[in-house]
Amino acid sequence: MSDTNSFDLIVIGGGTAGNGVARMAANAGWKVASIDSLPFGGTCALRGCDPKKMLIAVTEGVEWARSLDGKGLNARTDVNWPDMIAFKRTFTDAMPGRIEGGLEKAGITVLHGEARFTGHNTIKVNGETLSARHLHIATGARPMTLNIPGEELLATSTDFLELPERPDKVVFVSGGFIAMEFAHISKRAGAREVTVLEMTDRPLGNFDPDLVNILCEATAELGIDLRTRAKVLKIEKNGTGFTVAYETPKGTETVDGDLVVHATGRVPNIDHLDLEAADVEYSRRGIKVSPFMRTTNPAIFAAGDCADSGPNLTPVSANEGRIAGKNLLAGKDECELNYPPIPSVVFTLPQLASVGLSEAVARDKGLDFDARFDKTVGWYSSLRVGARHTAYKVLVEKGTDKILGAHLIGPGAKEQINLFAMAMAADLTANRIKRLIFAYPSFASDVGSMI
Ligand SMILES: Cc1cc2nc3c(=O)[nH]c(=O)nc-3n(C[C@H](O)[C@H](O)[C@H](O)COP(=O)(O)OP(=O)(O)OC[C@H]3O[C@@H](n4cnc5c(N)ncnc54)[C@H](O)[C@@H]3O)c2cc1C
């Protein structure tokens, strides 16, 4: 094999879990190649969190204006969809060049193409064989296959974030976080009919049921038609639009849309890698990794959404990449994966946020705790912004006074939850948190009153 085709490290995947590792190795003087089949940047920067939040920033403007309507604010609340997408592109269009340029500046060989394994330390990309002492797999996740007729008619979350025109009638398959966030964006942007079809009794199954109920009320008030116990059976073309058939306890029903979005779960994006050729084991949950991010082939690491480790979130991918990079460079397993409490947020309006144990899990574990649940609509922080769907549930362990979990809904939830995560990671007791001083009036200053 020519010298140009052999490396110290090959990284497959140019997203959050891949790029950091490539840079760490290049900075240490390793000869590194980084490969992506799509523009460099990965899901978060180009097709996920970041572009999504730019659309939400616009619809947040709508929400603030509506909440304060009649309270001294006269504002237009119509959204120009093409302008909003153009606004998003001011960020996303520049990212691949910026990221690729950064990798090249670090001395990394950047390759475009789909990689697959041909041996223990060899891959094929664009018809060429490359070899490396080590490989790092960071190929992310993809929408799960539904195996239903008409599946090919579904738009993906990536398609949704690129829509040139506002959809008029849109149907979301599943009531997961992507569906709920995109449904809120669509409705505030002026879509006439927005329907969410959720198979189980309620959307957002991983979140606290009492707070999800409050979000469902807010979602219904916004005009979104949330149908639960609705299992999608098939999608058919119907003129310029689509008809979605779904099963309910009462029989089969249908709903029409000019766009149907696949918003069900995402699964590890590993089918095309020929992992068997490299003796890298995997399951439905992803590539099998040790707590040191090493795969079953000791020369190969994996991290992020493609690995069978933590939840599919950007900060988790970054953290796993960092651990893989440290162990790669050390040449031994010295840095172990140890997750602090991981907050997660559904960026609907109001936001729903959670960290630590749910009430149900805490009960299953037999823990002795107080569940402090209250609506906060009458609190000053809600009144001053006209928020009508706000609440919290905080679990405090009896005896130790430790926070076991925090679950929040409201306009400040996405920031307040980080304070709870920090307090839990630092083992601050409820009593200690109560004695902290936060700037007033702020959403943070509510935290002490929640425990
Ligand atoms: C719509 C949406 C919204 C989200 N919102 C949030 C949020 O608000 N907060 C949050 O924390 N997380 C969010 N996520 C999840 C987050 O984006 C992911 O957890 C994170 O981006 C995973 O990073 P990664 O590096 O593991 O994978 P990715 O960023 O997906 O990178 C994988 C890369 O590998 C490439 N690749 C795959 N196979 C090959 C191959 N064979 N050869 C070469 N290249 C290959 C892909 O093209 C891709 O660029 C969201 C995801 C989606 C889809």
Coordinates of C-alpha atoms and ligand atoms in Angstrom, one line a residue:
M1 CA 0.0 0.0 0.0
S2 CA 1.4 3.4 -0.9
D3 CA 2.5 5.7 1.9
T4 CA -0.2 8.2 1.0
N5 CA -2.9 5.6 1.8
S6 CA -1.7 4.6 5.2
F7 CA -2.4 6.6 8.4
D8 CA -2.0 6.5 12.1
L9 CA -5.7 7.2 12.5
I10 CA -8.7 7.2 10.2
V11 CA -11.9 8.8 11.5
I12 CA -15.1 7.8 9.8
G13 CA -17.7 10.6 10.3
G14 CA -17.1 14.3 10.4
G15 CA -19.6 15.2 13.2
T16 CA -19.3 15.9 16.9
A17 CA -18.0 12.5 17.9
G18 CA -15.5 12.4 15.1
N19 CA -13.9 15.8 14.6
G20 CA -12.6 16.2 18.1
V21 CA -10.7 12.9 18.0
A22 CA -9.2 13.7 14.6
R23 CA -7.9 17.0 15.9
M24 CA -6.6 15.6 19.2
A25 CA -4.6 13.0 17.2
A26 CA -3.3 15.5 14.6
N27 CA -2.3 17.9 17.4
A28 CA -0.2 15.1 18.9
G29 CA 1.6 14.7 15.5
W30 CA -0.3 11.7 14.2
K31 CA -1.0 11.3 10.5
V32 CA -4.8 11.5 10.3
A33 CA -7.5 11.1 7.7
S34 CA -11.1 12.1 8.3
I35 CA -13.9 10.9 6.0
D36 CA -17.5 11.9 5.6
S37 CA -20.0 10.9 2.9
L38 CA -21.9 14.2 3.5
P39 CA -20.6 17.8 4.0
F40 CA -18.4 18.0 7.1
G41 CA -20.2 19.1 10.3
G42 CA -22.5 16.3 11.2
T43 CA -26.1 16.2 12.3
C44 CA -26.0 18.8 15.1
A45 CA -24.5 21.6 13.1
L46 CA -26.1 21.0 9.7
R47 CA -29.3 18.9 10.1
G48 CA -30.2 18.9 13.8
C49 CA -29.9 21.0 17.0
D50 CA -28.3 24.2 15.6
P51 CA -30.5 24.8 12.5
K52 CA -33.6 23.7 14.4
K53 CA -32.9 26.3 17.1
M54 CA -32.6 29.0 14.5
L55 CA -36.2 28.3 13.3
I56 CA -37.3 28.1 17.0
A57 CA -35.7 31.5 17.6
V58 CA -38.0 33.0 15.0
T59 CA -41.1 31.2 16.3
E60 CA -40.1 32.3 19.9
G61 CA -40.5 35.8 18.7
V62 CA -44.1 34.9 17.7
E63 CA -44.7 33.3 21.1
W64 CA -43.4 36.3 23.1
A65 CA -45.5 38.6 21.0
R66 CA -48.7 36.6 21.4
S67 CA -48.1 36.1 25.2
L68 CA -47.7 39.9 25.6
D69 CA -50.5 40.9 23.2
G70 CA -52.8 43.3 24.9
K71 CA -50.2 43.9 27.6
G72 CA -48.6 46.9 25.8
L73 CA -47.1 45.1 22.8
N74 CA -48.6 45.4 19.4
A75 CA -46.5 43.2 17.1
R76 CA -46.9 41.3 13.9
T77 CA -46.7 37.6 14.4
D78 CA -46.6 36.3 10.8
V79 CA -43.6 34.2 9.8
N80 CA -42.0 34.5 6.3
W81 CA -40.9 30.9 5.9
P82 CA -38.4 31.4 3.0
D83 CA -36.7 34.2 5.0
M84 CA -36.6 32.0 8.1
I85 CA -34.9 29.2 6.1
A86 CA -32.5 31.8 4.6
F87 CA -31.7 33.0 8.2
K88 CA -30.9 29.4 9.1
R89 CA -28.6 29.1 6.1
T90 CA -26.5 32.1 7.3
F91 CA -25.2 29.6 9.8
T92 CA -25.5 26.1 8.1
D93 CA -24.1 27.1 4.7
A94 CA -20.8 28.3 6.2
M95 CA -20.3 25.4 8.5
P96 CA -18.9 22.6 6.2
G97 CA -16.2 24.9 4.8
R98 CA -15.3 26.3 8.2
I99 CA -15.1 22.8 9.7
E100 CA -13.3 21.2 6.8
G101 CA -10.8 24.2 6.6
G102 CA -10.1 23.8 10.4
L103 CA -9.4 20.1 9.9
E104 CA -7.1 20.7 7.0
K105 CA -5.3 23.5 8.9
A106 CA -4.6 20.9 11.6
G107 CA -2.9 18.8 9.0
I108 CA -5.7 16.3 8.6
T109 CA -6.4 14.6 5.2
V110 CA -10.0 15.3 4.5
L111 CA -11.8 12.8 2.2
H112 CA -15.4 12.8 0.9
G113 CA -17.0 9.4 0.3
E114 CA -18.6 6.5 2.0
A115 CA -16.2 4.3 4.0
R116 CA -16.6 0.6 4.6
F117 CA -14.3 -2.0 6.3
T118 CA -12.4 -4.5 4.2
G119 CA -10.3 -5.9 7.0
H120 CA -9.1 -5.4 10.6
N121 CA -7.4 -2.1 9.8
T122 CA -8.4 -1.4 6.3
I123 CA -11.3 0.5 4.7
K124 CA -12.4 1.2 1.2
V125 CA -13.5 4.7 0.2
N126 CA -14.2 5.8 -3.4
G127 CA -12.6 2.6 -4.7
E128 CA -9.3 3.1 -2.9
T129 CA -8.1 1.1 0.1
L130 CA -6.7 3.0 3.1
S131 CA -5.1 1.5 6.1
A132 CA -4.4 2.8 9.6
R133 CA -2.9 1.7 13.0
H134 CA -6.2 2.8 14.5
L135 CA -9.7 3.7 13.3
H136 CA -12.4 5.7 15.0
I137 CA -16.1 5.1 14.0
A138 CA -18.4 8.1 14.5
T139 CA -21.1 7.5 11.9
G140 CA -24.0 8.8 13.9
A141 CA -27.7 7.7 13.6
R142 CA -30.4 7.6 10.9
P143 CA -34.2 7.5 11.0
M144 CA -35.4 4.0 11.8
T145 CA -36.9 1.9 9.1
L146 CA -40.7 1.5 9.7
N147 CA -41.4 -1.3 7.2
I148 CA -44.8 0.1 6.3
P149 CA -46.2 0.6 2.8
G150 CA -45.4 4.1 1.4
E151 CA -42.4 4.7 3.7
E152 CA -40.5 6.1 0.8
L153 CA -43.0 9.0 0.7
L154 CA -42.0 10.3 4.1
A155 CA -39.9 13.4 4.4
T156 CA -37.1 13.3 6.9
S157 CA -36.2 15.8 9.6
T158 CA -33.4 17.0 7.2
D159 CA -36.0 17.6 4.5
F160 CA -38.1 19.6 6.9
L161 CA -35.3 21.9 7.9
E162 CA -34.7 22.6 4.2
L163 CA -38.4 23.2 3.1
P164 CA -38.4 26.1 0.6
E165 CA -42.1 26.9 1.4
R166 CA -44.1 26.6 4.6
P167 CA -46.2 23.4 4.6
D168 CA -49.9 24.0 4.8
K169 CA -51.0 20.6 6.1
V170 CA -48.3 18.6 7.8
V171 CA -48.5 15.2 9.6
F172 CA -45.8 14.0 11.9
V173 CA -45.3 10.3 12.4
S174 CA -44.5 9.8 16.2
G175 CA -44.8 12.0 19.2
G176 CA -41.1 12.1 20.0
F177 CA -39.0 15.3 20.6
I178 CA -38.4 16.0 16.9
A179 CA -42.1 15.7 16.0
M180 CA -43.2 17.9 18.9
E181 CA -40.6 20.6 18.2
F182 CA -41.3 20.6 14.5
A183 CA -45.0 20.6 15.0
H184 CA -44.7 23.7 17.2
I185 CA -42.5 25.4 14.6
S186 CA -45.0 24.6 11.8
K187 CA -48.0 25.8 13.7
R188 CA -46.4 29.1 14.8
A189 CA -45.1 29.6 11.3
G190 CA -48.7 29.5 10.1
A191 CA -49.4 26.0 8.9
R192 CA -53.1 25.5 8.7
E193 CA -53.3 21.9 9.9
V194 CA -50.7 20.2 12.0
T195 CA -51.2 16.6 13.2
V196 CA -49.0 14.5 15.4
L197 CA -49.7 10.7 15.3
E198 CA -48.3 9.0 18.5
M199 CA -48.6 5.2 18.9
T200 CA -48.7 5.1 22.7
D201 CA -50.9 6.9 25.2
R202 CA -48.9 10.1 25.3
P203 CA -46.0 11.7 23.5
L204 CA -42.5 12.1 24.9
G205 CA -42.5 8.8 26.8
N206 CA -39.2 9.6 28.5
F207 CA -40.5 12.7 30.2
D208 CA -42.5 13.2 33.3
P209 CA -46.2 12.4 32.6
D210 CA -47.6 15.3 34.7
L211 CA -45.5 17.9 32.8
V212 CA -46.1 16.2 29.4
N213 CA -49.9 16.6 30.1
I214 CA -49.3 20.3 30.6
L215 CA -47.3 20.5 27.3
C216 CA -50.2 18.6 25.6
E217 CA -52.6 21.3 26.8
A218 CA -50.3 24.0 25.4
T219 CA -50.0 22.0 22.2
A220 CA -53.7 21.7 21.8
E221 CA -54.3 25.4 22.5
L222 CA -51.8 26.2 19.8
G223 CA -54.0 24.3 17.4
I224 CA -52.0 21.2 16.9
D225 CA -54.0 18.0 16.6
L226 CA -52.2 15.5 18.7
R227 CA -53.7 12.0 18.2
T228 CA -52.5 9.3 20.6
R229 CA -52.9 5.5 20.3
A230 CA -52.5 6.1 16.6
K231 CA -50.2 3.6 15.0
V232 CA -49.3 4.5 11.4
L233 CA -50.1 1.7 9.0
K234 CA -49.4 3.2 5.5
I235 CA -48.9 6.3 3.5
E236 CA -50.4 6.8 0.1
K237 CA -50.0 9.4 -2.6
N238 CA -53.2 11.4 -3.0
G239 CA -53.1 14.0 -5.8
T240 CA -50.4 16.5 -4.8
G241 CA -50.5 15.3 -1.1
F242 CA -50.7 12.2 0.9
T243 CA -53.1 10.1 3.0
V244 CA -51.9 8.5 6.2
A245 CA -53.8 5.5 7.5
Y246 CA -53.4 4.7 11.2
E247 CA -54.8 2.1 13.6
T248 CA -56.7 3.3 16.7
P249 CA -58.6 1.3 19.3
K250 CA -61.7 2.2 17.4
G251 CA -60.4 1.0 14.0
T252 CA -58.5 2.4 11.1
E253 CA -58.6 6.2 10.5
T254 CA -56.9 8.5 8.0
V255 CA -55.5 12.0 7.9
D256 CA -54.4 14.0 4.8
G257 CA -51.3 16.2 4.6
D258 CA -49.2 17.9 1.9
L259 CA -46.2 16.7 3.9
V260 CA -45.7 13.7 6.1
V261 CA -42.6 13.8 8.3
H262 CA -40.8 10.7 9.6
A263 CA -40.1 11.7 13.2
T264 CA -39.8 8.4 14.9
G265 CA -36.7 7.3 16.7
R266 CA -33.2 7.2 15.2
V267 CA -31.1 4.1 15.1
P268 CA -27.3 3.6 14.8
N269 CA -26.1 4.3 11.3
I270 CA -23.9 1.3 10.9
D271 CA -25.5 -1.1 8.4
H272 CA -23.3 -0.1 5.5
L273 CA -20.0 -0.3 7.3
D274 CA -19.3 -4.1 6.9
L275 CA -18.2 -4.2 10.6
E276 CA -17.9 -8.0 10.4
A277 CA -14.8 -7.5 8.2
A278 CA -13.1 -5.7 11.1
D279 CA -14.4 -8.0 13.9
V280 CA -16.3 -5.1 15.4
E281 CA -19.4 -6.4 17.2
Y282 CA -22.7 -4.5 17.3
S283 CA -26.3 -4.9 18.3
R284 CA -29.5 -3.1 17.6
R285 CA -28.4 -0.5 20.1
G286 CA -25.2 0.2 18.2
I287 CA -21.5 -0.6 18.1
K288 CA -20.5 -2.5 21.2
V289 CA -18.0 -0.3 23.2
S290 CA -16.2 -0.7 26.5
P291 CA -16.3 2.1 29.1
F292 CA -13.1 3.3 27.4
M293 CA -14.9 3.6 24.0
R294 CA -13.0 0.7 22.6
T295 CA -14.8 -1.7 20.3
T296 CA -14.3 -5.5 20.3
N297 CA -11.4 -4.9 17.9
P298 CA -8.9 -3.3 20.3
A299 CA -7.4 -1.0 17.5
I300 CA -10.8 0.5 16.7
F301 CA -12.8 3.0 18.8
A302 CA -16.4 4.3 18.4
A303 CA -18.3 7.1 19.9
G304 CA -21.5 9.2 19.6
D305 CA -24.9 8.1 18.2
C306 CA -23.4 5.0 16.4
A307 CA -22.2 3.5 19.7
D308 CA -24.3 1.5 22.2
S309 CA -23.3 3.9 25.0
G310 CA -25.2 7.1 26.3
P311 CA -28.2 8.9 24.9
N312 CA -28.2 10.4 21.4
L313 CA -27.3 14.0 22.3
T314 CA -24.6 16.3 21.1
P315 CA -22.8 16.9 24.4
V316 CA -22.8 13.1 25.0
S317 CA -21.2 12.5 21.6
A318 CA -18.6 15.2 22.3
N319 CA -17.8 13.7 25.7
E320 CA -17.5 10.2 24.3
G321 CA -15.2 11.4 21.5
R322 CA -13.0 13.1 24.0
I323 CA -12.6 9.9 26.0
A324 CA -11.9 7.9 22.9
G325 CA -9.2 10.4 21.9
K326 CA -7.5 10.3 25.3
N327 CA -7.3 6.5 25.3
L328 CA -6.1 6.4 21.7
L329 CA -3.3 8.8 22.4
A330 CA -2.4 7.2 25.8
G331 CA -2.2 3.8 24.0
K332 CA -4.1 2.3 27.0
D333 CA -7.4 2.4 28.7
E334 CA -6.9 5.2 31.2
C335 CA -9.9 7.5 30.8
E336 CA -13.3 5.9 31.6
L337 CA -16.7 6.9 30.6
N338 CA -18.5 8.3 33.6
Y339 CA -21.6 10.3 32.9
P340 CA -22.6 13.2 35.1
P341 CA -26.4 13.8 35.2
I342 CA -27.4 14.5 31.6
P343 CA -30.1 17.2 31.1
S344 CA -32.3 16.9 28.1
V345 CA -34.7 19.5 26.7
V346 CA -37.6 19.4 24.3
F347 CA -37.5 22.8 22.6
T348 CA -41.2 23.3 22.2
L349 CA -42.7 26.5 23.6
P350 CA -43.0 26.1 26.5
Q351 CA -39.8 24.0 26.8
L352 CA -39.9 20.8 28.7
A353 CA -36.7 19.8 30.5
S354 CA -35.5 17.0 32.6
V355 CA -32.4 15.7 34.4
G356 CA -31.8 12.8 36.7
L357 CA -34.4 10.2 37.7
S358 CA -38.0 10.2 36.8
E359 CA -40.5 9.7 39.6
A360 CA -41.4 6.3 38.2
V361 CA -37.8 5.1 38.1
A362 CA -37.1 6.5 41.6
R363 CA -40.1 4.5 42.9
D364 CA -39.0 1.4 41.1
K365 CA -35.6 1.7 42.8
G366 CA -37.3 1.8 46.1
L367 CA -35.9 5.3 47.0
D368 CA -37.5 7.3 49.8
F369 CA -38.2 10.8 48.4
D370 CA -40.5 13.8 48.3
A371 CA -41.9 14.6 44.8
R372 CA -42.5 18.4 44.9
F373 CA -44.9 19.1 42.0
D374 CA -46.5 22.4 41.5
K375 CA -47.9 24.6 38.7
T376 CA -46.1 28.0 38.6
V377 CA -48.6 30.0 36.5
G378 CA -49.2 32.4 39.3
W379 CA -45.5 33.0 40.0
Y380 CA -44.0 36.4 39.1
S381 CA -41.6 34.9 36.5
S382 CA -44.6 33.5 34.6
L383 CA -46.9 36.5 35.0
R384 CA -44.3 39.0 33.7
V385 CA -44.0 37.2 30.4
G386 CA -47.6 36.0 30.1
A387 CA -46.6 32.3 30.3
R388 CA -49.7 30.1 31.0
H389 CA -48.2 26.6 31.0
T390 CA -45.5 26.4 33.7
A391 CA -44.7 23.9 36.4
Y392 CA -42.0 21.8 38.0
K393 CA -41.5 18.5 39.7
V394 CA -38.4 18.0 41.8
L395 CA -37.5 14.8 43.6
V396 CA -35.6 15.2 46.9
E397 CA -34.3 12.2 48.7
K398 CA -35.4 12.0 52.4
G399 CA -32.5 11.7 54.8
T400 CA -29.7 12.7 52.3
D401 CA -31.6 15.9 51.1
K402 CA -30.1 15.1 47.6
I403 CA -31.8 16.1 44.4
L404 CA -32.7 12.8 42.5
G405 CA -34.3 14.4 39.5
A406 CA -35.8 17.7 38.2
H407 CA -38.5 18.1 35.6
L408 CA -39.5 21.5 34.4
I409 CA -41.8 23.2 31.9
G410 CA -41.9 26.9 31.1
P411 CA -40.0 29.7 29.3
G412 CA -36.9 29.3 31.5
A413 CA -36.7 25.5 31.7
K414 CA -33.9 25.1 29.2
E415 CA -31.5 27.2 31.4
Q416 CA -32.9 26.3 34.8
I417 CA -32.3 22.6 34.1
N418 CA -28.6 23.2 33.7
L419 CA -28.5 24.6 37.2
F420 CA -30.1 21.5 38.5
A421 CA -27.6 19.4 36.5
M422 CA -24.7 21.3 38.0
A423 CA -26.1 21.1 41.5
M424 CA -26.6 17.3 41.1
A425 CA -23.1 16.8 39.7
A426 CA -21.6 18.8 42.6
D427 CA -23.8 16.9 45.1
L428 CA -25.3 20.0 46.5
T429 CA -28.2 19.3 48.9
A430 CA -31.6 20.9 48.5
N431 CA -30.9 23.0 51.6
R432 CA -27.6 24.2 50.2
I433 CA -29.2 25.2 46.8
K434 CA -31.9 27.1 48.7
R435 CA -29.2 29.2 50.3
L436 CA -27.6 30.2 47.0
I437 CA -28.1 33.7 45.7
F438 CA -29.1 34.1 42.1
A439 CA -29.7 37.4 40.3
Y440 CA -33.3 38.5 40.7
P441 CA -35.6 38.7 38.8
S442 CA -34.5 35.8 36.6
F443 CA -35.7 32.3 35.8
A444 CA -32.7 31.1 37.8
S445 CA -34.0 32.8 40.9
D446 CA -37.0 30.5 40.8
V447 CA -34.9 27.4 41.4
G448 CA -34.6 27.8 45.2
S449 CA -38.4 28.0 45.4
M450 CA -38.8 24.7 43.6
I451 CA -37.1 22.6 46.3
Ligands
LIG1 C1 -33.6 17.0 14.0 C2 -32.6 16.7 15.1 C3 -32.6 17.6 16.2 C4 -31.7 17.3 17.2 N1 -31.7 18.2 18.3 C5 -30.8 18.0 19.3 C6 -30.7 18.9 20.4 O1 -31.5 19.9 20.5 N2 -29.8 18.7 21.4 C7 -28.9 17.6 21.3 O2 -28.1 17.5 22.2 N3 -29.0 16.7 20.3 C8 -29.9 16.9 19.3 N4 -30.0 16.0 18.2 C9 -29.0 14.8 18.3 C10 -27.6 15.2 17.9 O3 -27.7 15.9 16.6 C11 -26.7 14.0 17.7 O4 -26.7 13.3 19.0 C12 -25.3 14.3 17.4 O5 -25.2 15.2 16.3 C13 -24.5 13.0 17.1 O6 -23.2 13.3 16.7 P1 -22.3 12.2 16.0 O7 -21.0 12.8 15.8 O8 -22.4 10.9 16.8 O9 -23.0 11.8 14.6 P2 -23.3 12.8 13.4 O10 -23.2 14.2 13.8 O11 -24.6 12.3 12.8 O12 -22.1 12.5 12.4 C14 -22.0 11.3 11.7 C15 -21.4 11.6 10.4 O13 -20.9 10.4 9.8 C16 -21.1 10.4 8.4 N5 -21.1 9.0 7.9 C17 -22.0 8.0 8.2 N6 -21.6 6.9 7.6 C18 -20.5 7.1 7.0 C19 -19.6 6.3 6.2 N7 -19.8 5.0 6.0 N8 -18.5 6.9 5.6 C20 -18.3 8.3 5.8 N9 -19.1 9.0 6.5 C21 -20.2 8.5 7.1 C22 -22.4 11.1 8.3 O14 -22.5 11.7 7.0 C23 -22.4 12.2 9.4 O15 -21.9 13.4 8.9 C24 -30.8 16.2 17.2 C25 -30.9 15.3 16.1 C26 -31.8 15.6 15.1 C27 -31.8 14.6 13.9

